[in-house]
CSV table of C-alpha atoms and ligand atoms in Angstrom, one decimal:
chain,number,residue,atom,x,y,z
A,1,UNK,CA,19.1,-9.5,-14.9
A,2,UNK,CA,20.8,-6.7,-13.0
A,3,UNK,CA,17.6,-5.4,-11.1
A,4,UNK,CA,17.2,-2.1,-9.1
A,5,UNK,CA,14.4,-1.8,-6.4
A,6,UNK,CA,13.7,1.5,-5.1
A,7,UNK,CA,12.4,2.0,-1.3
A,8,UNK,CA,13.2,1.0,2.2
A,9,UNK,CA,10.1,-0.2,3.9
A,10,UNK,CA,8.6,-3.7,4.9
A,11,UNK,CA,7.0,-3.7,1.4
A,12,UNK,CA,10.3,-3.3,-0.3
A,13,UNK,CA,11.8,-6.1,1.9
A,14,UNK,CA,8.9,-8.5,0.7
A,15,UNK,CA,9.5,-7.5,-2.8
A,16,UNK,CA,13.3,-8.1,-2.4
A,17,UNK,CA,12.8,-11.2,-0.7
A,18,UNK,CA,10.8,-12.6,-3.7
A,19,UNK,CA,12.8,-11.1,-6.4
A,20,UNK,CA,15.8,-12.8,-4.9
A,21,UNK,CA,14.3,-16.1,-5.3
A,22,UNK,CA,13.8,-15.5,-9.1
A,23,UNK,CA,16.0,-17.4,-11.5
A,24,UNK,CA,15.7,-14.3,-14.0
A,25,UNK,CA,17.4,-12.1,-11.1
A,26,UNK,CA,21.2,-12.4,-11.2
A,27,UNK,CA,22.1,-9.2,-9.4
A,28,UNK,CA,19.8,-7.2,-7.0
A,29,UNK,CA,20.4,-3.9,-5.7
A,30,UNK,CA,18.1,-1.7,-3.4
A,31,UNK,CA,18.1,2.2,-2.9
A,32,UNK,CA,18.2,2.7,-0.1
A,33,UNK,CA,17.2,-0.5,1.5
A,34,UNK,CA,17.2,-1.5,5.2
A,35,UNK,CA,19.0,-4.1,7.5
A,36,UNK,CA,16.7,-6.8,6.4
A,37,UNK,CA,16.9,-5.9,2.6
A,38,UNK,CA,20.8,-6.0,3.0
A,39,UNK,CA,20.4,-9.7,3.7
A,40,UNK,CA,19.0,-10.5,0.1
A,41,UNK,CA,20.4,-7.6,-1.9
A,42,UNK,CA,23.0,-5.0,-2.2
A,43,UNK,CA,22.0,-1.6,-0.6
A,44,UNK,CA,23.2,1.9,-1.8
A,45,UNK,CA,22.5,4.9,0.2
A,46,UNK,CA,20.3,6.9,-2.1
A,47,UNK,CA,16.8,8.1,-0.9
A,48,UNK,CA,13.7,6.9,-2.6
A,49,UNK,CA,12.6,10.6,-3.4
A,50,UNK,CA,16.1,11.9,-4.5
A,51,UNK,CA,15.3,11.5,-8.3
A,52,UNK,CA,18.4,13.2,-9.3
A,53,UNK,CA,20.7,11.0,-7.5
A,54,UNK,CA,18.7,7.9,-8.5
A,55,UNK,CA,19.0,8.9,-11.9
A,56,UNK,CA,23.0,9.4,-11.5
A,57,UNK,CA,23.0,5.9,-9.9
A,58,UNK,CA,21.2,4.2,-12.8
A,59,UNK,CA,23.4,6.0,-15.5
A,60,UNK,CA,26.5,5.1,-13.7
A,61,UNK,CA,25.7,1.5,-12.8
A,62,UNK,CA,23.7,0.4,-15.7
A,63,UNK,CA,20.5,-1.7,-14.5
A,64,UNK,CA,18.5,-3.9,-16.9
A,65,UNK,CA,15.3,-3.3,-14.9
A,66,UNK,CA,14.2,-0.8,-12.3
A,67,UNK,CA,11.1,-1.4,-9.9
A,68,UNK,CA,9.8,1.3,-7.9
A,69,UNK,CA,8.2,0.6,-4.5
A,70,UNK,CA,6.8,3.9,-3.1
A,71,UNK,CA,4.5,6.7,-4.6
A,72,UNK,CA,6.7,9.7,-4.0
A,73,UNK,CA,9.3,8.8,-7.0
A,74,UNK,CA,6.3,7.7,-9.3
A,75,UNK,CA,4.6,11.2,-8.6
A,76,UNK,CA,7.9,13.0,-9.3
A,77,UNK,CA,8.3,11.4,-12.6
A,78,UNK,CA,11.0,8.9,-12.2
A,79,UNK,CA,9.5,6.5,-14.4
A,80,UNK,CA,9.2,9.1,-17.3
A,81,UNK,CA,12.8,10.1,-16.8
A,82,UNK,CA,13.9,6.5,-17.0
A,83,UNK,CA,11.6,5.7,-20.1
A,84,UNK,CA,13.2,8.7,-21.8
A,85,UNK,CA,16.6,7.0,-21.2
A,86,UNK,CA,15.5,3.6,-22.6
A,87,UNK,CA,15.6,1.9,-19.1
A,88,UNK,CA,12.9,-0.7,-18.5
A,89,UNK,CA,11.0,0.1,-15.4
A,90,UNK,CA,7.9,-1.1,-13.7
A,91,UNK,CA,5.7,1.6,-12.5
A,92,UNK,CA,3.5,4.3,-13.9
A,93,UNK,CA,4.5,7.7,-15.5
A,94,UNK,CA,3.8,10.8,-13.6
A,95,UNK,CA,0.5,11.3,-15.4
A,96,UNK,CA,-0.8,7.8,-14.6
A,97,UNK,CA,0.3,8.2,-11.1
A,98,UNK,CA,-2.3,11.0,-10.5
A,99,UNK,CA,-4.7,8.1,-9.7
A,100,UNK,CA,-2.7,8.3,-6.3
A,101,UNK,CA,-1.3,11.9,-6.4
A,102,UNK,CA,-4.7,13.6,-6.9
A,103,UNK,CA,-7.9,12.6,-5.5
A,104,UNK,CA,-10.0,15.0,-7.5
A,105,UNK,CA,-8.4,13.5,-10.7
A,106,UNK,CA,-9.5,10.2,-9.7
A,107,UNK,CA,-13.0,11.2,-8.8
A,108,UNK,CA,-13.4,13.1,-12.1
A,109,UNK,CA,-12.1,10.1,-14.0
A,110,UNK,CA,-14.4,7.6,-12.0
A,111,UNK,CA,-17.4,9.8,-13.0
A,112,UNK,CA,-16.5,10.0,-16.6
A,113,UNK,CA,-16.0,6.1,-16.8
A,114,UNK,CA,-18.9,5.2,-14.6
A,115,UNK,CA,-16.7,3.5,-12.0
A,116,UNK,CA,-18.6,2.9,-8.8
A,117,UNK,CA,-17.4,5.3,-6.1
A,118,UNK,CA,-18.7,7.7,-3.5
A,119,UNK,CA,-20.6,10.9,-4.7
A,120,UNK,CA,-18.4,13.8,-4.2
A,121,UNK,CA,-17.6,17.5,-4.8
A,122,UNK,CA,-14.2,19.3,-5.3
A,123,UNK,CA,-13.7,22.5,-3.9
A,124,UNK,CA,-10.9,25.3,-3.8
A,125,UNK,CA,-13.3,27.9,-2.0
A,126,UNK,CA,-14.4,27.5,1.6
A,127,UNK,CA,-17.8,29.3,1.1
A,128,UNK,CA,-18.7,26.9,-1.8
A,129,UNK,CA,-17.3,23.9,0.2
A,130,UNK,CA,-19.4,24.7,3.4
A,131,UNK,CA,-22.5,25.3,0.9
A,132,UNK,CA,-22.0,21.7,-0.3
A,133,UNK,CA,-21.4,20.2,3.1
A,134,UNK,CA,-25.0,21.3,4.1
A,135,UNK,CA,-26.3,19.2,1.3
A,136,UNK,CA,-24.3,16.0,2.8
A,137,UNK,CA,-25.4,13.8,5.7
A,138,UNK,CA,-23.2,13.0,8.7
A,139,UNK,CA,-20.6,11.8,9.0
A,140,UNK,CA,-18.7,14.1,6.6
A,141,UNK,CA,-15.7,12.8,4.5
A,142,UNK,CA,-13.0,15.6,4.0
A,143,UNK,CA,-10.0,14.8,1.9
A,144,UNK,CA,-7.0,16.9,0.9
A,145,UNK,CA,-6.5,16.4,-2.8
A,146,UNK,CA,-2.9,15.8,-3.0
A,147,UNK,CA,-0.5,13.3,-1.4
A,148,UNK,CA,-0.5,13.7,2.4
A,149,UNK,CA,1.4,10.3,3.5
A,150,UNK,CA,-2.0,8.6,4.1
A,151,UNK,CA,-3.1,11.1,6.6
A,152,UNK,CA,-5.2,13.7,4.4
A,153,UNK,CA,-8.6,12.3,5.3
A,154,UNK,CA,-10.7,13.5,8.0
A,155,UNK,CA,-14.2,12.1,9.1
A,156,UNK,CA,-16.1,14.6,11.3
A,157,UNK,CA,-19.3,13.6,12.9
A,158,UNK,CA,-20.9,17.0,13.0
A,159,UNK,CA,-21.6,19.7,10.7
A,160,UNK,CA,-19.9,22.2,12.8
A,161,UNK,CA,-16.8,20.1,13.3
A,162,UNK,CA,-16.8,19.6,9.3
A,163,UNK,CA,-16.9,23.1,8.9
A,164,UNK,CA,-14.0,23.9,11.4
A,165,UNK,CA,-12.0,21.3,9.7
A,166,UNK,CA,-12.5,22.7,6.2
A,167,UNK,CA,-11.3,26.0,7.3
A,168,UNK,CA,-8.1,24.2,8.8
A,169,UNK,CA,-7.5,22.3,5.4
A,170,UNK,CA,-7.8,25.6,3.5
A,171,UNK,CA,-5.5,27.4,5.8
A,172,UNK,CA,-2.8,24.8,5.0
A,173,UNK,CA,-3.3,21.8,7.5
A,174,UNK,CA,-1.7,19.6,4.7
A,175,UNK,CA,0.2,22.4,2.9
A,176,UNK,CA,-0.2,22.5,-0.8
A,177,UNK,CA,-2.1,19.1,-0.7
A,178,UNK,CA,-5.1,20.6,0.9
A,179,UNK,CA,-5.5,24.1,-1.3
A,180,UNK,CA,-8.1,21.7,-3.1
A,181,UNK,CA,-10.5,19.6,-1.1
A,182,UNK,CA,-12.6,16.7,-2.1
A,183,UNK,CA,-15.8,16.2,0.0
A,184,UNK,CA,-17.5,12.7,-0.2
A,185,UNK,CA,-20.6,10.7,0.7
A,186,UNK,CA,-19.8,8.5,3.6
A,187,UNK,CA,-19.8,4.6,2.6
A,188,UNK,CA,-20.4,1.8,5.0
A,189,UNK,CA,-18.9,-1.9,4.7
A,190,UNK,CA,-15.8,-3.6,5.2
A,191,UNK,CA,-12.6,-2.3,3.5
A,192,UNK,CA,-10.5,-4.6,1.2
A,193,UNK,CA,-7.2,-3.8,-0.4
A,194,UNK,CA,-7.2,-5.5,-3.9
A,195,UNK,CA,-4.1,-5.5,-6.1
A,196,UNK,CA,-4.0,-5.7,-10.0
A,197,UNK,CA,-1.1,-5.4,-12.5
A,198,UNK,CA,-1.6,-3.6,-15.7
A,199,UNK,CA,0.7,-3.2,-18.8
A,200,UNK,CA,-1.2,-0.5,-20.1
A,201,UNK,CA,-3.8,-2.4,-22.1
A,202,UNK,CA,-4.5,-5.6,-20.2
A,203,UNK,CA,-5.0,-5.9,-16.4
A,204,UNK,CA,-4.7,-9.2,-14.4
A,205,UNK,CA,-5.8,-9.7,-11.0
A,206,UNK,CA,-3.4,-10.5,-8.0
A,207,UNK,CA,-5.3,-11.0,-4.8
A,208,UNK,CA,-6.9,-9.2,-1.8
A,209,UNK,CA,-5.9,-8.3,1.7
A,210,UNK,CA,-7.2,-6.4,4.6
A,211,UNK,CA,-5.3,-3.7,6.4
A,212,UNK,CA,-5.5,-2.3,10.0
A,213,UNK,CA,-5.1,1.5,9.7
A,214,UNK,CA,-5.7,2.5,13.3
A,215,UNK,CA,-2.7,2.5,15.8
A,216,UNK,CA,-4.5,0.6,18.6
A,217,UNK,CA,-6.7,-2.5,19.4
A,218,UNK,CA,-10.3,-2.4,18.4
A,219,UNK,CA,-9.5,0.2,15.6
A,220,UNK,CA,-8.9,2.9,18.1
A,221,UNK,CA,-6.3,5.7,17.9
A,222,UNK,CA,-4.9,7.6,15.1
A,223,UNK,CA,-4.5,6.6,11.6
A,224,UNK,CA,-1.0,4.9,10.6
A,225,UNK,CA,0.5,3.6,7.5
A,226,UNK,CA,-1.0,0.3,8.5
A,227,UNK,CA,-0.4,-1.9,11.6
A,228,UNK,CA,-1.2,-5.1,10.2
A,229,UNK,CA,-2.8,-7.2,7.5
A,230,UNK,CA,-4.1,-10.7,6.4
A,231,UNK,CA,-4.9,-12.5,3.2
A,232,UNK,CA,-7.1,-13.8,2.1
A,233,UNK,CA,-9.8,-11.5,3.2
A,234,UNK,CA,-13.0,-13.9,3.5
A,235,UNK,CA,-15.3,-10.9,2.6
A,236,UNK,CA,-13.5,-10.7,-0.9
A,237,UNK,CA,-14.8,-13.8,-2.5
A,238,UNK,CA,-13.9,-14.9,-6.1
A,239,UNK,CA,-17.1,-13.4,-7.1
A,240,UNK,CA,-16.4,-10.1,-5.5
A,241,UNK,CA,-13.0,-10.1,-7.2
A,242,UNK,CA,-14.7,-10.8,-10.7
A,243,UNK,CA,-17.0,-8.1,-10.1
A,244,UNK,CA,-14.3,-5.5,-9.3
A,245,UNK,CA,-12.2,-6.5,-12.2
A,246,UNK,CA,-15.5,-5.9,-14.4
A,247,UNK,CA,-16.8,-2.8,-12.8
A,248,UNK,CA,-13.6,-1.0,-11.6
A,249,UNK,CA,-10.2,-2.4,-12.8
A,250,UNK,CA,-10.9,-3.0,-16.5
A,251,UNK,CA,-12.7,0.3,-17.0
A,252,UNK,CA,-9.8,2.1,-15.3
A,253,UNK,CA,-7.2,0.6,-17.5
A,254,UNK,CA,-9.1,1.1,-20.5
A,255,UNK,CA,-10.1,4.8,-19.6
A,256,UNK,CA,-6.4,5.7,-18.7
A,257,UNK,CA,-5.5,4.3,-22.0
A,258,UNK,CA,-8.2,6.2,-23.8
A,259,UNK,CA,-7.2,9.4,-22.1
A,260,UNK,CA,-3.5,8.9,-23.4
A,261,UNK,CA,-2.2,8.1,-19.9
A,262,UNK,CA,-1.8,4.2,-20.2
A,263,UNK,CA,-1.2,2.8,-16.7
A,264,UNK,CA,1.7,0.4,-16.2
A,265,UNK,CA,2.2,-1.0,-12.8
A,266,UNK,CA,0.3,-2.0,-9.8
A,267,UNK,CA,-3.4,-0.7,-9.3
A,268,UNK,CA,-4.0,-0.8,-5.7
A,269,UNK,CA,-7.8,-0.4,-5.2
A,270,UNK,CA,-8.8,0.7,-1.8
A,271,UNK,CA,-12.4,-1.0,-2.0
A,272,UNK,CA,-15.4,-0.6,0.4
A,273,UNK,CA,-17.7,-3.6,0.3
A,274,UNK,CA,-20.9,-1.5,0.6
A,275,UNK,CA,-24.4,-3.2,0.7
A,276,UNK,CA,-24.8,-1.9,-3.1
A,277,UNK,CA,-21.6,-3.8,-3.9
A,278,UNK,CA,-17.9,-2.9,-3.9
A,279,UNK,CA,-17.0,0.7,-4.7
A,280,UNK,CA,-13.7,2.4,-5.1
A,281,UNK,CA,-12.5,4.5,-2.0
A,282,UNK,CA,-9.2,5.5,-3.5
A,283,UNK,CA,-6.5,4.3,-5.8
A,284,UNK,CA,-2.8,3.9,-4.9
A,285,UNK,CA,-0.3,3.3,-7.9
A,286,UNK,CA,1.9,0.9,-5.9
A,287,UNK,CA,1.8,-2.0,-3.6
A,288,UNK,CA,0.4,-1.5,-0.2
A,289,UNK,CA,2.3,-1.8,3.0
A,290,UNK,CA,1.7,-3.9,5.3
A,291,UNK,CA,-0.4,-5.7,2.4
A,292,UNK,CA,2.6,-6.4,0.0
A,293,UNK,CA,4.1,-8.6,2.8
A,294,UNK,CA,1.3,-11.1,2.9
A,295,UNK,CA,0.8,-11.2,-0.8
A,296,UNK,CA,4.3,-11.9,-1.6
A,297,UNK,CA,4.2,-14.8,0.9
A,298,UNK,CA,1.2,-16.2,-0.8
A,299,UNK,CA,2.7,-15.8,-4.4
A,300,UNK,CA,3.8,-18.9,-5.7
A,301,UNK,CA,4.8,-17.4,-9.4
A,302,UNK,CA,8.0,-15.7,-10.3
A,303,UNK,CA,7.3,-11.9,-9.5
A,304,UNK,CA,10.0,-10.8,-12.0
A,305,UNK,CA,8.2,-12.6,-14.9
A,306,UNK,CA,5.2,-10.7,-13.8
A,307,UNK,CA,7.0,-7.2,-13.8
A,308,UNK,CA,8.6,-8.1,-17.1
A,309,UNK,CA,5.5,-8.9,-18.9
A,310,UNK,CA,3.8,-5.5,-17.5
A,311,UNK,CA,6.8,-3.5,-18.8
A,312,UNK,CA,6.8,-5.2,-22.1
A,313,UNK,CA,2.9,-5.1,-22.7
A,314,UNK,CA,2.6,-8.9,-22.8
A,315,UNK,CA,0.3,-9.7,-19.8
A,316,UNK,CA,-2.2,-11.1,-22.1
A,317,UNK,CA,0.0,-14.2,-22.8
A,318,UNK,CA,1.3,-14.5,-19.2
A,319,UNK,CA,0.2,-17.6,-17.3
A,320,UNK,CA,-2.1,-16.5,-14.4
A,321,UNK,CA,-0.1,-16.1,-11.2
A,322,UNK,CA,-0.5,-19.1,-8.8
A,323,UNK,CA,-1.2,-18.6,-5.0
A,324,UNK,CA,-0.7,-20.6,-2.0
A,325,UNK,CA,-4.1,-21.2,-0.3
A,326,UNK,CA,-2.6,-21.3,3.3
A,327,UNK,CA,-3.6,-17.6,5.1
A,328,UNK,CA,-0.8,-15.2,5.8
A,329,UNK,CA,-1.0,-12.7,8.5
A,330,UNK,CA,1.3,-9.7,9.1
A,331,UNK,CA,1.7,-7.9,12.5
A,332,UNK,CA,3.5,-4.7,12.3
A,333,UNK,CA,5.8,-3.8,15.3
A,334,UNK,CA,6.2,0.0,15.5
A,335,UNK,CA,8.4,2.1,17.8
A,336,UNK,CA,6.5,3.4,20.9
A,337,UNK,CA,5.1,6.8,20.2
A,338,UNK,CA,4.2,6.0,16.6
A,339,UNK,CA,2.5,7.6,14.7
A,340,UNK,CA,3.6,10.7,16.8
A,341,UNK,CA,7.2,11.2,17.7
A,342,UNK,CA,9.2,8.3,18.6
A,343,UNK,CA,13.0,7.2,19.5
A,344,UNK,CA,15.3,5.9,16.9
A,345,UNK,CA,18.4,3.8,17.5
A,346,UNK,CA,17.0,1.3,20.0
A,347,UNK,CA,18.3,-2.3,19.9
A,348,UNK,CA,16.4,-5.1,18.6
A,349,UNK,CA,17.2,-8.8,19.3
A,350,UNK,CA,15.6,-12.2,18.7
A,351,UNK,CA,14.8,-12.1,15.1
A,352,UNK,CA,16.6,-15.2,14.1
A,353,UNK,CA,14.6,-17.2,17.0
A,354,UNK,CA,11.5,-15.6,15.6
A,355,UNK,CA,12.1,-16.9,12.1
A,356,UNK,CA,12.6,-20.5,13.6
A,357,UNK,CA,9.0,-20.6,14.4
A,358,UNK,CA,7.2,-22.6,11.7
A,359,UNK,CA,5.8,-20.4,9.0
A,360,UNK,CA,7.3,-17.2,10.3
A,361,UNK,CA,9.4,-14.7,8.1
A,362,UNK,CA,10.3,-11.3,9.4
A,363,UNK,CA,10.4,-8.4,7.1
A,364,UNK,CA,12.3,-5.2,8.2
A,365,UNK,CA,10.9,-1.7,7.6
A,366,UNK,CA,12.6,1.0,9.6
A,367,UNK,CA,15.7,-0.8,10.4
A,368,UNK,CA,19.5,-0.3,10.1
A,369,UNK,CA,22.6,-2.2,11.1
A,370,UNK,CA,24.9,-0.8,14.0
A,371,UNK,CA,28.6,-0.7,13.5
A,372,UNK,CA,28.9,-3.9,15.4
A,373,UNK,CA,26.1,-5.8,13.5
A,374,UNK,CA,23.1,-5.1,15.7
A,375,UNK,CA,19.7,-4.4,14.3
A,376,UNK,CA,18.6,-0.9,15.4
A,377,UNK,CA,15.2,0.7,15.0
A,378,UNK,CA,15.2,3.5,12.4
A,379,UNK,CA,11.8,4.6,11.7
A,380,UNK,CA,8.1,4.3,13.0
A,381,UNK,CA,7.0,1.2,11.7
A,382,UNK,CA,9.9,-1.1,12.2
A,383,UNK,CA,9.3,-4.8,11.7
A,384,UNK,CA,6.7,-7.0,10.0
A,385,UNK,CA,6.2,-10.5,11.7
A,386,UNK,CA,4.5,-12.5,9.0
A,387,UNK,CA,3.2,-15.9,9.5
A,388,UNK,CA,1.7,-18.5,7.2
A,389,UNK,CA,-0.1,-21.6,8.4
A,390,UNK,CA,-3.0,-23.9,7.5
A,391,UNK,CA,-5.6,-21.8,9.3
A,392,UNK,CA,-5.7,-18.2,9.9
A,393,UNK,CA,-5.9,-19.0,13.9
A,394,UNK,CA,-2.8,-20.9,13.7
A,395,UNK,CA,-1.0,-18.2,11.6
A,396,UNK,CA,-2.1,-15.5,14.1
A,397,UNK,CA,-1.0,-17.6,17.1
A,398,UNK,CA,2.4,-18.2,15.6
A,399,UNK,CA,2.9,-14.4,14.7
A,400,UNK,CA,2.1,-13.3,18.5
A,401,UNK,CA,4.4,-16.3,19.8
A,402,UNK,CA,7.4,-15.0,17.7
A,403,UNK,CA,6.6,-11.4,19.1
A,404,UNK,CA,6.1,-12.5,22.7
A,405,UNK,CA,8.6,-15.2,22.9
A,406,UNK,CA,11.4,-14.4,20.6
A,407,UNK,CA,11.6,-10.7,19.6
A,408,UNK,CA,13.4,-8.6,22.3
A,409,UNK,CA,12.6,-5.0,21.8
A,410,UNK,CA,11.3,-3.3,24.7
A,411,UNK,CA,10.8,0.1,22.7
A,412,UNK,CA,8.3,-1.4,20.2
A,413,UNK,CA,4.5,-2.1,20.3
A,414,UNK,CA,2.1,-3.9,18.1
A,415,UNK,CA,-1.8,-4.3,17.8
A,416,UNK,CA,-2.9,-7.5,19.7
A,417,UNK,CA,-5.9,-7.9,17.4
A,418,UNK,CA,-4.7,-8.3,13.8
A,419,UNK,CA,-7.2,-10.3,11.8
A,420,UNK,CA,-9.7,-10.2,14.8
A,421,UNK,CA,-12.5,-9.6,12.4
A,422,UNK,CA,-12.1,-12.6,10.1
A,423,UNK,CA,-11.3,-14.7,13.3
A,424,UNK,CA,-14.5,-13.6,15.0
A,425,UNK,CA,-17.0,-13.6,12.2
A,426,UNK,CA,-15.3,-15.9,9.4
A,427,UNK,CA,-15.9,-12.9,7.1
B,501,LIG,P1,-8.2,7.0,1.8
B,501,LIG,O1,-6.9,7.7,2.2
B,501,LIG,O2,-9.0,7.7,0.6
B,501,LIG,O3,-8.0,5.6,1.7
B,501,LIG,O4,-9.1,7.1,3.1
B,501,LIG,C1,-8.5,6.9,4.2
B,501,LIG,C2,-9.7,6.0,5.1
B,501,LIG,O5,-10.8,7.0,5.4
B,501,LIG,C3,-10.3,4.9,4.4
B,501,LIG,O6,-9.4,3.8,4.5
B,501,LIG,C4,-11.5,4.7,5.0
B,501,LIG,O7,-11.4,3.9,6.2
B,501,LIG,C5,-12.0,6.0,5.1
B,501,LIG,N1,-12.8,6.7,4.2
B,501,LIG,C6,-12.3,7.3,2.9
B,501,LIG,N2,-13.3,7.6,2.1
B,501,LIG,C7,-14.4,7.2,2.7
B,501,LIG,C8,-15.8,7.2,2.3
B,501,LIG,N3,-16.4,8.0,1.2
B,501,LIG,N4,-16.8,6.7,3.2
B,501,LIG,C9,-16.4,6.1,4.4
B,501,LIG,N5,-15.0,6.0,4.7
B,501,LIG,C10,-14.0,6.6,4.0
B,502,LIG,N1,-1.6,0.2,3.8
B,502,LIG,C1,-2.0,1.2,3.1
B,502,LIG,C2,-1.1,1.9,2.1
B,502,LIG,O1,-0.1,1.2,1.7
B,502,LIG,O2,-1.5,2.9,1.7
């Protein structure tokens, strides 16, 4: 099959790496890709959110199957446009992608289908929102309704801070995304990223992982896209996964179908493992980044076969995906300054040596090749050092060994405590 993958992050490098191993994929192209993806796929310089140019590329080059990595093209209706053309595509329609693109859509949906999540209110008016705040307990959870690149959630500790924050939301802190605001009950517990695949009728579980959203050690500093991940997450037991399939994933797939928005693609459930059981924090409609990288390294089955079954509506007949037991950790190397301003174009060396360490695979995120073939930093999150070993301790040691002894990039930084929680507590 001639396959087009859309995106340019570490998530897409991991997907491309896995797809390139599939006997079903004879020709793999990525738009726009990065320096790492270029080692396993042909890259074309079309941006992931440039829908018209993507459609032009697909019309011109004729792909058998398209896989969409990031959320923007999904929310912009790329899948709808491809389905109208008769092109096979893995990913949800614009209407189904509202599970990620509108938090109020998802909260109202969960309420109608009795899916466990935090209590909430939705507001377009500051006075009403403030009156509702007074009925809630601290800390307060405020969310911009629309897509805000993972930054649209603020959790003030005091009522006065929450009121001031609300004023900022309504005066355009996140532009159009925060003209509508969701206020939620604060939940406590460990967070888990869980992934399931749906063909619109049937959902099958993949596995769980844990992310590290804050920029610095000890979960300090600003929120980022994610600074590291590991899988399995010991807190997410087989029983917990079965419970989440039963209370959250299956009702979602059935509800979306019933509402006329059948969901095809990856359902990424951000879960809080609360004392009352797992509850949904939010949905994303694509793989997580940096979670996808650890999940792809544990997947033993053919990824393309899963995507084909999801597109064709035959997941009910697919053999359950098989997983390697050995844990995988992913330590993200980001450009100094990220998630604030940072430099681009600095040179990275030592990646081949890093991959000579047992169990280490490096996935690129924001990288590009210079005219002379050097790898240059080209974004905020730049590299993913993934490491698989027979124990989580060993996997973590090897990832940091690769970073400390091999990767030569003075302009980058990473967290030193990825997987610390599981290492310390065993859960
Ligand atoms: P979201 O973008 O909705 O995943 O929210 C970003 C982060 O905010 C989550 O990963 C949680 O750490 C936190 N968060 C969101 N909603 C809640 C909530 N209702 N209670 C506690 N923490 C939350
Ligand atoms: N790592 C969280 C996300 O991809 O949204």
